[in-house]
Amino acid sequence: MSGLEVKKPRACILGIGGTELSNWEKGFFREADPYGFILFARNVEDHNQIRTLTDQLRDVVGKNNVPILVDQEGGRVMRLKPPHWRKIPAAGVFGELVDKSPEDAREAAYINARLMAMDLREAGFNTTCAPVLDLRFPGMSDVVGDRSYGADVARVVVLASAVAAGLLDGGIAPVIKHIPGHGRAAVDSHKDLPIVSATRAELSELDFAPFRQMKDVMAAMSAHLLFTAIDDQRPGTVSVTIINDVIRGDIGFENLLISDDLSMEALGGSIASRTHECLSAGCDIALHCNGKRTEMEEVASMTPLLSGAALLRSQNFTNQISSFKIDKPSSSQLTDWRMRLADLLAPVWQAEDTGT
């Protein structure tokens, strides 16, 4: 083995417990060498603290390009929040603006993502789990709700594409979610398993379509839904049929597939069995978010080192992260963006709501 050969990481992304790494976490992460990390509001206090923490995570695994993820969508799903960070509109706000001016909505989505990327870069993140490509269906659980850009495929794709472009231009890798589509969930998958009875034809025409049109994005997060017309036994994250026939086949997504959080109650069985099942079904990476020691030990024990196609896809994603060369926008540029965004959103979202 040459001295330049890099150790293969373990096929998992893990959370942490608090606002700084414990001695146990430092030792565990050095030994387990997860592919990446994901942080939540419990891990975030202010600018200096979060930058110190993300730097620590890079240091503990010895990789500058280790994926460090956060769910920063806007609206209800914001881990970096006021007063330290700007208040971000929900996706549904941009969808509402489409009805007044499609071009303004697209420009607003791009600028908002560009500003969000700058905040994330300064905090030490390189990846956000956004944009959401799920369609908004009437009468369904609010687990998606205004996290969706709307009920129309074209609207979702136009706005989500603008968001992905803004994130990439700002040096943040997007992760599209929740493939192959979470919009028909009648219950919250954090608490129970949503069962979807739509036909395969309906799903392919509507739910799967945004993902098909954005299949070139380098990473996607799976959906914990049971699609009875395709696999009536196993939710998408742990279904060979959903992953092979739908995600890799019908949709044509060939890039990095990350499971949704394995600690969500939509999945049955132990954390260890969930980990094994999602990887065996075809997920490249097992995602575990809650930072609980015993559960993380189970995930690590069931997760192999990355190899084969999953290794190649994971390397492509980290290469994308390594390729970001971003100059910080000037203060005048930032002022221009913020003023323009406030003007664009004014018909649907008041300027005073944009925070600092």
mmCIF file of C-alpha atoms in Angstrom:
data_model
loop_
_atom_site.group_PDB
_atom_site.id
_atom_site.type_symbol
_atom_site.label_atom_id
_atom_site.label_comp_id
_atom_site.label_asym_id
_atom_site.label_seq_id
_atom_site.Cartn_x
_atom_site.Cartn_y
_atom_site.Cartn_z
ATOM 1 C CA MET A 1 0.000 0.000 0.000
ATOM 2 C CA SER A 2 1.436 3.359 -1.017
ATOM 3 C CA GLY A 3 1.812 6.127 1.526
ATOM 4 C CA LEU A 4 -0.636 8.196 -0.499
ATOM 5 C CA GLU A 5 -3.462 5.677 -0.338
ATOM 6 C CA VAL A 6 -6.408 7.018 1.651
ATOM 7 C CA LYS A 7 -8.228 4.936 4.229
ATOM 8 C CA LYS A 8 -11.754 4.063 3.107
ATOM 9 C CA PRO A 9 -14.391 5.611 5.385
ATOM 10 C CA ARG A 10 -17.261 3.682 6.940
ATOM 11 C CA ALA A 11 -20.585 3.846 5.067
ATOM 12 C CA CYS A 12 -22.408 5.964 7.639
ATOM 13 C CA ILE A 13 -23.107 9.565 8.592
ATOM 14 C CA LEU A 14 -23.475 10.186 12.315
ATOM 15 C CA GLY A 15 -24.751 12.903 14.637
ATOM 16 C CA ILE A 16 -23.259 14.140 17.893
ATOM 17 C CA GLY A 17 -24.773 14.758 21.299
ATOM 18 C CA GLY A 18 -24.102 18.385 22.170
ATOM 19 C CA THR A 19 -22.332 21.629 21.320
ATOM 20 C CA GLU A 20 -18.813 20.203 21.594
ATOM 21 C CA LEU A 21 -17.239 16.812 21.091
ATOM 22 C CA SER A 22 -16.928 14.649 24.186
ATOM 23 C CA ASN A 23 -13.762 12.657 24.741
ATOM 24 C CA TRP A 24 -15.732 9.499 23.973
ATOM 25 C CA GLU A 25 -16.992 10.938 20.679
ATOM 26 C CA LYS A 26 -13.479 11.965 19.650
ATOM 27 C CA GLY A 27 -12.162 8.466 20.226
ATOM 28 C CA PHE A 28 -15.189 6.766 18.685
ATOM 29 C CA PHE A 29 -15.127 8.880 15.526
ATOM 30 C CA ARG A 30 -11.382 8.367 15.072
ATOM 31 C CA GLU A 31 -11.873 4.624 15.289
ATOM 32 C CA ALA A 32 -15.160 4.337 13.369
ATOM 33 C CA ASP A 33 -14.148 6.882 10.687
ATOM 34 C CA PRO A 34 -17.680 7.644 9.423
ATOM 35 C CA TYR A 35 -18.146 8.994 5.908
ATOM 36 C CA GLY A 36 -19.606 12.197 7.336
ATOM 37 C CA PHE A 37 -21.440 13.994 10.123
ATOM 38 C CA ILE A 38 -24.814 15.704 10.511
ATOM 39 C CA LEU A 39 -25.581 18.472 12.998
ATOM 40 C CA PHE A 40 -28.870 19.708 14.456
ATOM 41 C CA ALA A 41 -30.170 22.643 16.506
ATOM 42 C CA ARG A 42 -28.978 20.902 19.684
ATOM 43 C CA ASN A 43 -25.424 21.244 18.363
ATOM 44 C CA VAL A 44 -25.651 24.953 17.517
ATOM 45 C CA GLU A 45 -25.220 27.979 19.802
ATOM 46 C CA ASP A 46 -23.589 30.796 17.841
ATOM 47 C CA HIS A 47 -21.116 31.537 15.041
ATOM 48 C CA ASN A 48 -17.897 30.898 16.954
ATOM 49 C CA GLN A 49 -19.124 27.736 18.671
ATOM 50 C CA ILE A 50 -20.387 26.062 15.499
ATOM 51 C CA ARG A 51 -17.250 26.922 13.543
ATOM 52 C CA THR A 52 -15.124 25.444 16.316
ATOM 53 C CA LEU A 53 -17.242 22.286 16.316
ATOM 54 C CA THR A 54 -17.140 21.752 12.545
ATOM 55 C CA ASP A 55 -13.372 22.315 12.587
ATOM 56 C CA GLN A 56 -13.092 19.699 15.346
ATOM 57 C CA LEU A 57 -15.016 17.189 13.229
ATOM 58 C CA ARG A 58 -12.619 17.678 10.311
ATOM 59 C CA ASP A 59 -9.682 17.330 12.629
ATOM 60 C CA VAL A 60 -10.897 14.177 14.354
ATOM 61 C CA VAL A 61 -11.122 12.243 11.069
ATOM 62 C CA GLY A 62 -8.202 14.062 9.420
ATOM 63 C CA LYS A 63 -10.132 15.092 6.276
ATOM 64 C CA ASN A 64 -10.838 18.637 5.140
ATOM 65 C CA ASN A 65 -13.477 17.419 2.684
ATOM 66 C CA VAL A 66 -15.415 15.178 5.086
ATOM 67 C CA PRO A 67 -19.119 15.848 4.414
ATOM 68 C CA ILE A 68 -20.627 17.866 7.260
ATOM 69 C CA LEU A 69 -24.377 18.028 6.737
ATOM 70 C CA VAL A 70 -27.188 20.110 8.166
ATOM 71 C CA ASP A 71 -30.932 20.303 7.437
ATOM 72 C CA GLN A 72 -31.150 23.967 6.476
ATOM 73 C CA GLU A 73 -34.201 24.341 4.261
ATOM 74 C CA GLY A 74 -35.963 27.413 5.637
ATOM 75 C CA GLY A 75 -39.308 27.761 7.370
ATOM 76 C CA ARG A 76 -39.842 25.040 9.980
ATOM 77 C CA VAL A 77 -36.600 23.264 9.109
ATOM 78 C CA MET A 78 -33.760 25.546 10.151
ATOM 79 C CA ARG A 79 -30.913 24.431 12.400
ATOM 80 C CA LEU A 80 -29.095 27.785 12.181
ATOM 81 C CA LYS A 81 -31.723 30.209 13.464
ATOM 82 C CA PRO A 82 -32.242 33.840 14.465
ATOM 83 C CA PRO A 83 -30.970 35.835 16.256
ATOM 84 C CA HIS A 84 -27.542 34.655 15.063
ATOM 85 C CA TRP A 85 -28.645 33.776 11.542
ATOM 86 C CA ARG A 86 -31.087 35.162 9.001
ATOM 87 C CA LYS A 87 -34.686 33.950 9.078
ATOM 88 C CA ILE A 88 -35.286 31.976 5.873
ATOM 89 C CA PRO A 89 -38.660 31.601 4.137
ATOM 90 C CA ALA A 90 -40.174 28.150 3.721
ATOM 91 C CA ALA A 91 -40.151 26.595 0.253
ATOM 92 C CA GLY A 92 -43.902 27.180 0.015
ATOM 93 C CA VAL A 93 -43.321 30.950 0.058
ATOM 94 C CA PHE A 94 -41.376 30.722 -3.203
ATOM 95 C CA GLY A 95 -44.079 28.470 -4.619
ATOM 96 C CA GLU A 96 -46.672 31.117 -3.737
ATOM 97 C CA LEU A 97 -44.592 33.766 -5.492
ATOM 98 C CA VAL A 98 -44.693 31.737 -8.719
ATOM 99 C CA ASP A 99 -48.381 32.611 -9.046
ATOM 100 C CA LYS A 100 -47.484 36.315 -9.119
ATOM 101 C CA SER A 101 -44.225 36.177 -11.093
ATOM 102 C CA PRO A 102 -42.408 32.944 -12.071
ATOM 103 C CA GLU A 103 -39.205 34.809 -12.922
ATOM 104 C CA ASP A 104 -39.194 36.698 -9.619
ATOM 105 C CA ALA A 105 -39.774 33.436 -7.763
ATOM 106 C CA ARG A 106 -36.856 31.745 -9.511
ATOM 107 C CA GLU A 107 -34.531 34.701 -8.856
ATOM 108 C CA ALA A 108 -35.616 34.882 -5.210
ATOM 109 C CA ALA A 109 -35.017 31.144 -4.732
ATOM 110 C CA TYR A 110 -31.515 31.483 -6.180
ATOM 111 C CA ILE A 111 -30.532 34.553 -4.125
ATOM 112 C CA ASN A 112 -31.943 33.035 -0.943
ATOM 113 C CA ALA A 113 -29.931 29.849 -1.514
ATOM 114 C CA ARG A 114 -26.810 31.872 -2.269
ATOM 115 C CA LEU A 115 -27.165 33.764 1.021
ATOM 116 C CA MET A 116 -27.905 30.541 2.875
ATOM 117 C CA ALA A 117 -24.784 28.957 1.397
ATOM 118 C CA MET A 118 -22.652 31.809 2.688
ATOM 119 C CA ASP A 119 -24.009 31.350 6.212
ATOM 120 C CA LEU A 120 -23.367 27.619 6.042
ATOM 121 C CA ARG A 121 -19.818 28.020 4.682
ATOM 122 C CA GLU A 122 -18.931 30.465 7.446
ATOM 123 C CA ALA A 123 -20.260 27.973 10.002
ATOM 124 C CA GLY A 124 -18.039 25.238 8.536
ATOM 125 C CA PHE A 125 -20.668 23.191 6.710
ATOM 126 C CA ASN A 126 -20.193 21.942 3.158
ATOM 127 C CA THR A 127 -23.532 20.148 2.608
ATOM 128 C CA THR A 128 -27.194 20.876 3.231
ATOM 129 C CA CYS A 129 -30.063 18.407 2.995
ATOM 130 C CA ALA A 130 -32.077 20.535 0.570
ATOM 131 C CA PRO A 131 -33.885 21.226 -1.677
ATOM 132 C CA VAL A 132 -37.043 19.197 -1.029
ATOM 133 C CA LEU A 133 -38.452 17.802 -4.295
ATOM 134 C CA ASP A 134 -41.581 16.294 -2.748
ATOM 135 C CA LEU A 135 -44.892 17.410 -4.244
ATOM 136 C CA ARG A 136 -47.537 18.910 -1.979
ATOM 137 C CA PHE A 137 -50.721 16.846 -2.052
ATOM 138 C CA PRO A 138 -53.926 18.069 -0.361
ATOM 139 C CA GLY A 139 -55.001 16.283 2.786
ATOM 140 C CA MET A 140 -51.595 14.740 3.494
ATOM 141 C CA SER A 141 -49.480 14.989 6.659
ATOM 142 C CA ASP A 142 -47.851 18.330 7.344
ATOM 143 C CA VAL A 143 -44.507 16.509 7.605
ATOM 144 C CA VAL A 144 -43.929 17.925 4.100
ATOM 145 C CA GLY A 145 -46.494 20.737 3.886
ATOM 146 C CA ASP A 146 -44.844 24.089 3.171
ATOM 147 C CA ARG A 147 -41.457 22.394 2.890
ATOM 148 C CA SER A 148 -42.641 21.651 -0.665
ATOM 149 C CA TYR A 149 -42.440 24.197 -3.473
ATOM 150 C CA GLY A 150 -45.917 23.144 -4.584
ATOM 151 C CA ALA A 151 -48.173 20.554 -6.183
ATOM 152 C CA ASP A 152 -46.971 21.061 -9.753
ATOM 153 C CA VAL A 153 -43.940 19.179 -11.083
ATOM 154 C CA ALA A 154 -42.691 22.026 -13.268
ATOM 155 C CA ARG A 155 -42.920 24.534 -10.400
ATOM 156 C CA VAL A 156 -41.012 22.272 -8.046
ATOM 157 C CA VAL A 157 -38.264 21.602 -10.595
ATOM 158 C CA VAL A 158 -37.796 25.263 -11.583
ATOM 159 C CA LEU A 159 -37.497 26.441 -7.975
ATOM 160 C CA ALA A 160 -35.495 23.471 -6.672
ATOM 161 C CA SER A 161 -33.072 23.820 -9.596
ATOM 162 C CA ALA A 162 -32.552 27.490 -8.725
ATOM 163 C CA VAL A 163 -31.908 26.534 -5.099
ATOM 164 C CA ALA A 164 -29.413 23.820 -6.062
ATOM 165 C CA ALA A 165 -27.597 26.296 -8.334
ATOM 166 C CA GLY A 166 -27.448 28.932 -5.596
ATOM 167 C CA LEU A 167 -26.093 26.432 -3.086
ATOM 168 C CA LEU A 168 -23.435 25.143 -5.491
ATOM 169 C CA ASP A 169 -22.370 28.668 -6.478
ATOM 170 C CA GLY A 170 -21.974 29.391 -2.773
ATOM 171 C CA GLY A 171 -19.877 26.288 -2.105
ATOM 172 C CA ILE A 172 -22.517 24.065 -0.533
ATOM 173 C CA ALA A 173 -23.391 20.613 -1.896
ATOM 174 C CA PRO A 174 -27.159 19.997 -2.107
ATOM 175 C CA VAL A 175 -28.829 16.721 -1.145
ATOM 176 C CA ILE A 176 -32.230 16.344 -2.834
ATOM 177 C CA LYS A 177 -34.949 14.699 -0.775
ATOM 178 C CA HIS A 178 -36.922 12.533 -0.207
ATOM 179 C CA ILE A 179 -36.407 10.209 -3.170
ATOM 180 C CA PRO A 180 -38.561 8.769 -4.771
ATOM 181 C CA GLY A 181 -41.154 11.158 -3.246
ATOM 182 C CA HIS A 182 -42.586 11.830 0.230
ATOM 183 C CA GLY A 183 -45.539 14.036 -0.679
ATOM 184 C CA ARG A 184 -48.253 11.373 -0.261
ATOM 185 C CA ALA A 185 -47.350 10.632 3.369
ATOM 186 C CA ALA A 186 -50.602 10.705 5.365
ATOM 187 C CA VAL A 187 -48.715 10.336 8.658
ATOM 188 C CA ASP A 188 -45.446 11.763 9.938
ATOM 189 C CA SER A 189 -42.658 9.279 9.135
ATOM 190 C CA HIS A 190 -40.757 10.433 12.246
ATOM 191 C CA LYS A 191 -43.511 8.728 14.258
ATOM 192 C CA ASP A 192 -45.128 6.099 12.045
ATOM 193 C CA LEU A 193 -44.843 4.397 8.645
ATOM 194 C CA PRO A 194 -46.747 6.219 5.880
ATOM 195 C CA ILE A 195 -48.520 3.819 3.509
ATOM 196 C CA VAL A 196 -49.046 5.050 -0.051
ATOM 197 C CA SER A 197 -51.619 3.250 -2.215
ATOM 198 C CA ALA A 198 -51.265 5.271 -5.439
ATOM 199 C CA THR A 199 -50.657 3.253 -8.593
ATOM 200 C CA ARG A 200 -47.202 2.833 -10.072
ATOM 201 C CA ALA A 201 -48.293 4.907 -13.086
ATOM 202 C CA GLU A 202 -49.517 7.789 -10.893
ATOM 203 C CA LEU A 203 -46.320 7.746 -8.852
ATOM 204 C CA SER A 204 -44.096 7.688 -11.919
ATOM 205 C CA GLU A 205 -45.968 10.543 -13.597
ATOM 206 C CA LEU A 206 -46.077 12.829 -10.552
ATOM 207 C CA ASP A 207 -44.066 11.906 -7.449
ATOM 208 C CA PHE A 208 -41.003 10.534 -9.220
ATOM 209 C CA ALA A 209 -40.903 13.209 -11.941
ATOM 210 C CA PRO A 210 -39.033 15.997 -10.066
ATOM 211 C CA PHE A 211 -36.310 13.544 -9.082
ATOM 212 C CA ARG A 212 -36.074 12.272 -12.648
ATOM 213 C CA GLN A 213 -35.536 15.822 -13.884
ATOM 214 C CA MET A 214 -32.901 16.540 -11.205
ATOM 215 C CA LYS A 215 -31.158 13.167 -11.231
ATOM 216 C CA ASP A 216 -27.758 14.753 -11.902
ATOM 217 C CA VAL A 217 -27.556 16.259 -8.401
ATOM 218 C CA MET A 218 -24.704 14.405 -6.679
ATOM 219 C CA ALA A 219 -26.615 13.138 -3.620
ATOM 220 C CA ALA A 220 -30.161 12.231 -2.609
ATOM 221 C CA MET A 221 -31.862 11.188 0.638
ATOM 222 C CA SER A 222 -34.328 8.291 0.659
ATOM 223 C CA ALA A 223 -37.962 8.263 1.777
ATOM 224 C CA HIS A 224 -39.319 6.040 4.569
ATOM 225 C CA LEU A 225 -42.623 5.277 2.801
ATOM 226 C CA LEU A 226 -44.360 2.030 1.915
ATOM 227 C CA PHE A 227 -45.472 2.113 -1.725
ATOM 228 C CA THR A 228 -47.965 -0.750 -1.859
ATOM 229 C CA ALA A 229 -48.124 -0.835 -5.663
ATOM 230 C CA ILE A 230 -44.380 -1.488 -5.883
ATOM 231 C CA ASP A 231 -43.307 -3.229 -2.661
ATOM 232 C CA ASP A 232 -46.047 -3.852 -0.092
ATOM 233 C CA GLN A 233 -43.641 -5.323 2.469
ATOM 234 C CA ARG A 234 -40.730 -2.908 2.840
ATOM 235 C CA PRO A 235 -40.436 0.903 3.053
ATOM 236 C CA GLY A 236 -38.420 2.577 0.307
ATOM 237 C CA THR A 237 -35.230 2.990 2.343
ATOM 238 C CA VAL A 238 -34.975 -0.756 2.934
ATOM 239 C CA SER A 239 -36.570 -1.986 -0.318
ATOM 240 C CA VAL A 240 -34.368 -3.519 -3.004
ATOM 241 C CA THR A 241 -37.264 -3.092 -5.447
ATOM 242 C CA ILE A 242 -37.735 0.623 -4.746
ATOM 243 C CA ILE A 243 -34.013 1.346 -4.899
ATOM 244 C CA ASN A 244 -33.183 -0.789 -7.952
ATOM 245 C CA ASP A 245 -36.365 -0.514 -10.030
ATOM 246 C CA VAL A 246 -37.495 3.000 -9.119
ATOM 247 C CA ILE A 247 -34.594 5.126 -7.870
ATOM 248 C CA ARG A 248 -31.842 3.633 -10.029
ATOM 249 C CA GLY A 249 -34.202 2.479 -12.821
ATOM 250 C CA ASP A 250 -37.294 4.612 -13.466
ATOM 251 C CA ILE A 251 -35.776 7.823 -12.060
ATOM 252 C CA GLY A 252 -32.274 7.055 -13.337
ATOM 253 C CA PHE A 253 -30.491 8.429 -10.261
ATOM 254 C CA GLU A 254 -26.934 7.082 -10.334
ATOM 255 C CA ASN A 255 -25.308 9.210 -7.624
ATOM 256 C CA LEU A 256 -24.882 8.932 -3.860
ATOM 257 C CA LEU A 257 -27.955 7.566 -2.064
ATOM 258 C CA ILE A 258 -28.151 8.389 1.644
ATOM 259 C CA SER A 259 -30.838 6.862 3.844
ATOM 260 C CA ASP A 260 -33.180 9.134 5.747
ATOM 261 C CA ASP A 261 -32.571 9.051 9.504
ATOM 262 C CA LEU A 262 -32.567 5.449 10.715
ATOM 263 C CA SER A 263 -33.827 6.452 14.162
ATOM 264 C CA MET A 264 -37.209 7.550 12.751
ATOM 265 C CA GLU A 265 -40.116 5.374 13.826
ATOM 266 C CA ALA A 266 -41.276 4.623 10.264
ATOM 267 C CA LEU A 267 -38.738 1.787 10.267
ATOM 268 C CA GLY A 268 -39.148 -1.263 12.460
ATOM 269 C CA GLY A 269 -36.573 -3.453 14.176
ATOM 270 C CA SER A 270 -33.378 -2.556 15.984
ATOM 271 C CA ILE A 271 -31.021 0.193 14.879
ATOM 272 C CA ALA A 272 -28.548 -2.514 13.900
ATOM 273 C CA SER A 273 -31.095 -4.295 11.693
ATOM 274 C CA ARG A 274 -32.229 -1.014 10.094
ATOM 275 C CA THR A 275 -28.615 -0.222 9.251
ATOM 276 C CA HIS A 276 -28.000 -3.627 7.721
ATOM 277 C CA GLU A 277 -31.270 -3.567 5.786
ATOM 278 C CA CYS A 278 -30.840 -0.116 4.234
ATOM 279 C CA LEU A 279 -27.317 -0.902 3.041
ATOM 280 C CA SER A 280 -28.314 -4.363 1.806
ATOM 281 C CA ALA A 281 -31.228 -2.834 -0.115
ATOM 282 C CA GLY A 282 -28.898 -0.486 -1.978
ATOM 283 C CA CYS A 283 -28.452 2.699 0.031
ATOM 284 C CA ASP A 284 -24.826 3.794 -0.173
ATOM 285 C CA ILE A 285 -24.772 5.518 3.219
ATOM 286 C CA ALA A 286 -26.648 4.844 6.471
ATOM 287 C CA LEU A 287 -27.692 8.094 8.172
ATOM 288 C CA HIS A 288 -28.143 8.165 11.951
ATOM 289 C CA CYS A 289 -28.901 11.509 13.530
ATOM 290 C CA ASN A 290 -29.694 11.499 17.252
ATOM 291 C CA GLY A 291 -26.144 11.239 18.590
ATOM 292 C CA LYS A 292 -27.013 8.521 21.155
ATOM 293 C CA ARG A 293 -23.955 6.505 22.044
ATOM 294 C CA THR A 294 -25.443 2.999 22.133
ATOM 295 C CA GLU A 295 -27.265 3.512 18.829
ATOM 296 C CA MET A 296 -24.184 4.929 17.092
ATOM 297 C CA GLU A 297 -22.189 1.925 18.274
ATOM 298 C CA GLU A 298 -24.846 -0.328 16.694
ATOM 299 C CA VAL A 299 -24.703 1.599 13.422
ATOM 300 C CA ALA A 300 -20.914 1.441 13.278
ATOM 301 C CA SER A 301 -20.892 -2.288 14.092
ATOM 302 C CA MET A 302 -23.194 -3.013 11.135
ATOM 303 C CA THR A 303 -21.597 -0.647 8.630
ATOM 304 C CA PRO A 304 -18.785 -1.843 6.350
ATOM 305 C CA LEU A 305 -16.090 0.324 4.876
ATOM 306 C CA LEU A 306 -17.201 1.855 1.604
ATOM 307 C CA SER A 307 -16.361 -0.225 -1.455
ATOM 308 C CA GLY A 308 -17.391 -0.826 -5.055
ATOM 309 C CA ALA A 309 -19.968 1.466 -6.659
ATOM 310 C CA ALA A 310 -20.849 3.060 -3.305
ATOM 311 C CA LEU A 311 -17.212 4.052 -2.798
ATOM 312 C CA LEU A 312 -17.046 5.614 -6.261
ATOM 313 C CA ARG A 313 -20.237 7.573 -5.685
ATOM 314 C CA SER A 314 -19.032 8.722 -2.274
ATOM 315 C CA GLN A 315 -15.719 9.828 -3.752
ATOM 316 C CA ASN A 316 -17.514 11.767 -6.484
ATOM 317 C CA PHE A 317 -19.474 13.601 -3.803
ATOM 318 C CA THR A 318 -16.419 14.468 -1.706
ATOM 319 C CA ASN A 319 -14.603 15.517 -4.888
ATOM 320 C CA GLN A 320 -17.428 17.970 -5.497
ATOM 321 C CA ILE A 321 -16.916 19.359 -1.993
ATOM 322 C CA SER A 322 -13.161 19.619 -2.592
ATOM 323 C CA SER A 323 -13.743 21.484 -5.860
ATOM 324 C CA PHE A 324 -15.520 24.436 -4.234
ATOM 325 C CA LYS A 325 -13.375 27.565 -4.499
ATOM 326 C CA ILE A 326 -15.529 30.339 -3.146
ATOM 327 C CA ASP A 327 -14.583 33.948 -2.510
ATOM 328 C CA LYS A 328 -16.655 35.544 0.223
ATOM 329 C CA PRO A 329 -19.098 38.057 -1.285
ATOM 330 C CA SER A 330 -18.294 41.693 -0.579
ATOM 331 C CA SER A 331 -20.398 43.602 1.926
ATOM 332 C CA SER A 332 -21.902 45.648 -0.912
ATOM 333 C CA GLN A 333 -22.802 42.473 -2.809
ATOM 334 C CA LEU A 334 -24.464 41.053 0.306
ATOM 335 C CA THR A 335 -26.414 44.253 0.826
ATOM 336 C CA ASP A 336 -27.575 44.177 -2.788
ATOM 337 C CA TRP A 337 -28.677 40.549 -2.515
ATOM 338 C CA ARG A 338 -30.553 41.119 0.744
ATOM 339 C CA MET A 339 -32.340 44.185 -0.588
ATOM 340 C CA ARG A 340 -33.214 42.461 -3.851
ATOM 341 C CA LEU A 341 -34.501 39.388 -2.004
ATOM 342 C CA ALA A 342 -36.672 41.538 0.273
ATOM 343 C CA ASP A 343 -38.126 43.322 -2.771
ATOM 344 C CA LEU A 344 -38.832 40.067 -4.603
ATOM 345 C CA LEU A 345 -40.481 38.434 -1.583
ATOM 346 C CA ALA A 346 -42.499 41.500 -0.537
ATOM 347 C CA PRO A 347 -45.748 40.345 -2.204
ATOM 348 C CA VAL A 348 -45.765 37.089 -0.188
ATOM 349 C CA TRP A 349 -43.378 37.562 2.744
ATOM 350 C CA GLN A 350 -42.857 40.840 4.569
ATOM 351 C CA ALA A 351 -39.379 42.364 4.568
ATOM 352 C CA GLU A 352 -39.390 42.756 8.343
ATOM 353 C CA ASP A 353 -39.603 38.961 8.606
ATOM 354 C CA THR A 354 -36.239 38.451 6.928
ATOM 355 C CA GLY A 355 -34.308 39.020 10.152
ATOM 356 C CA THR A 356 -30.734 40.236 10.102
#
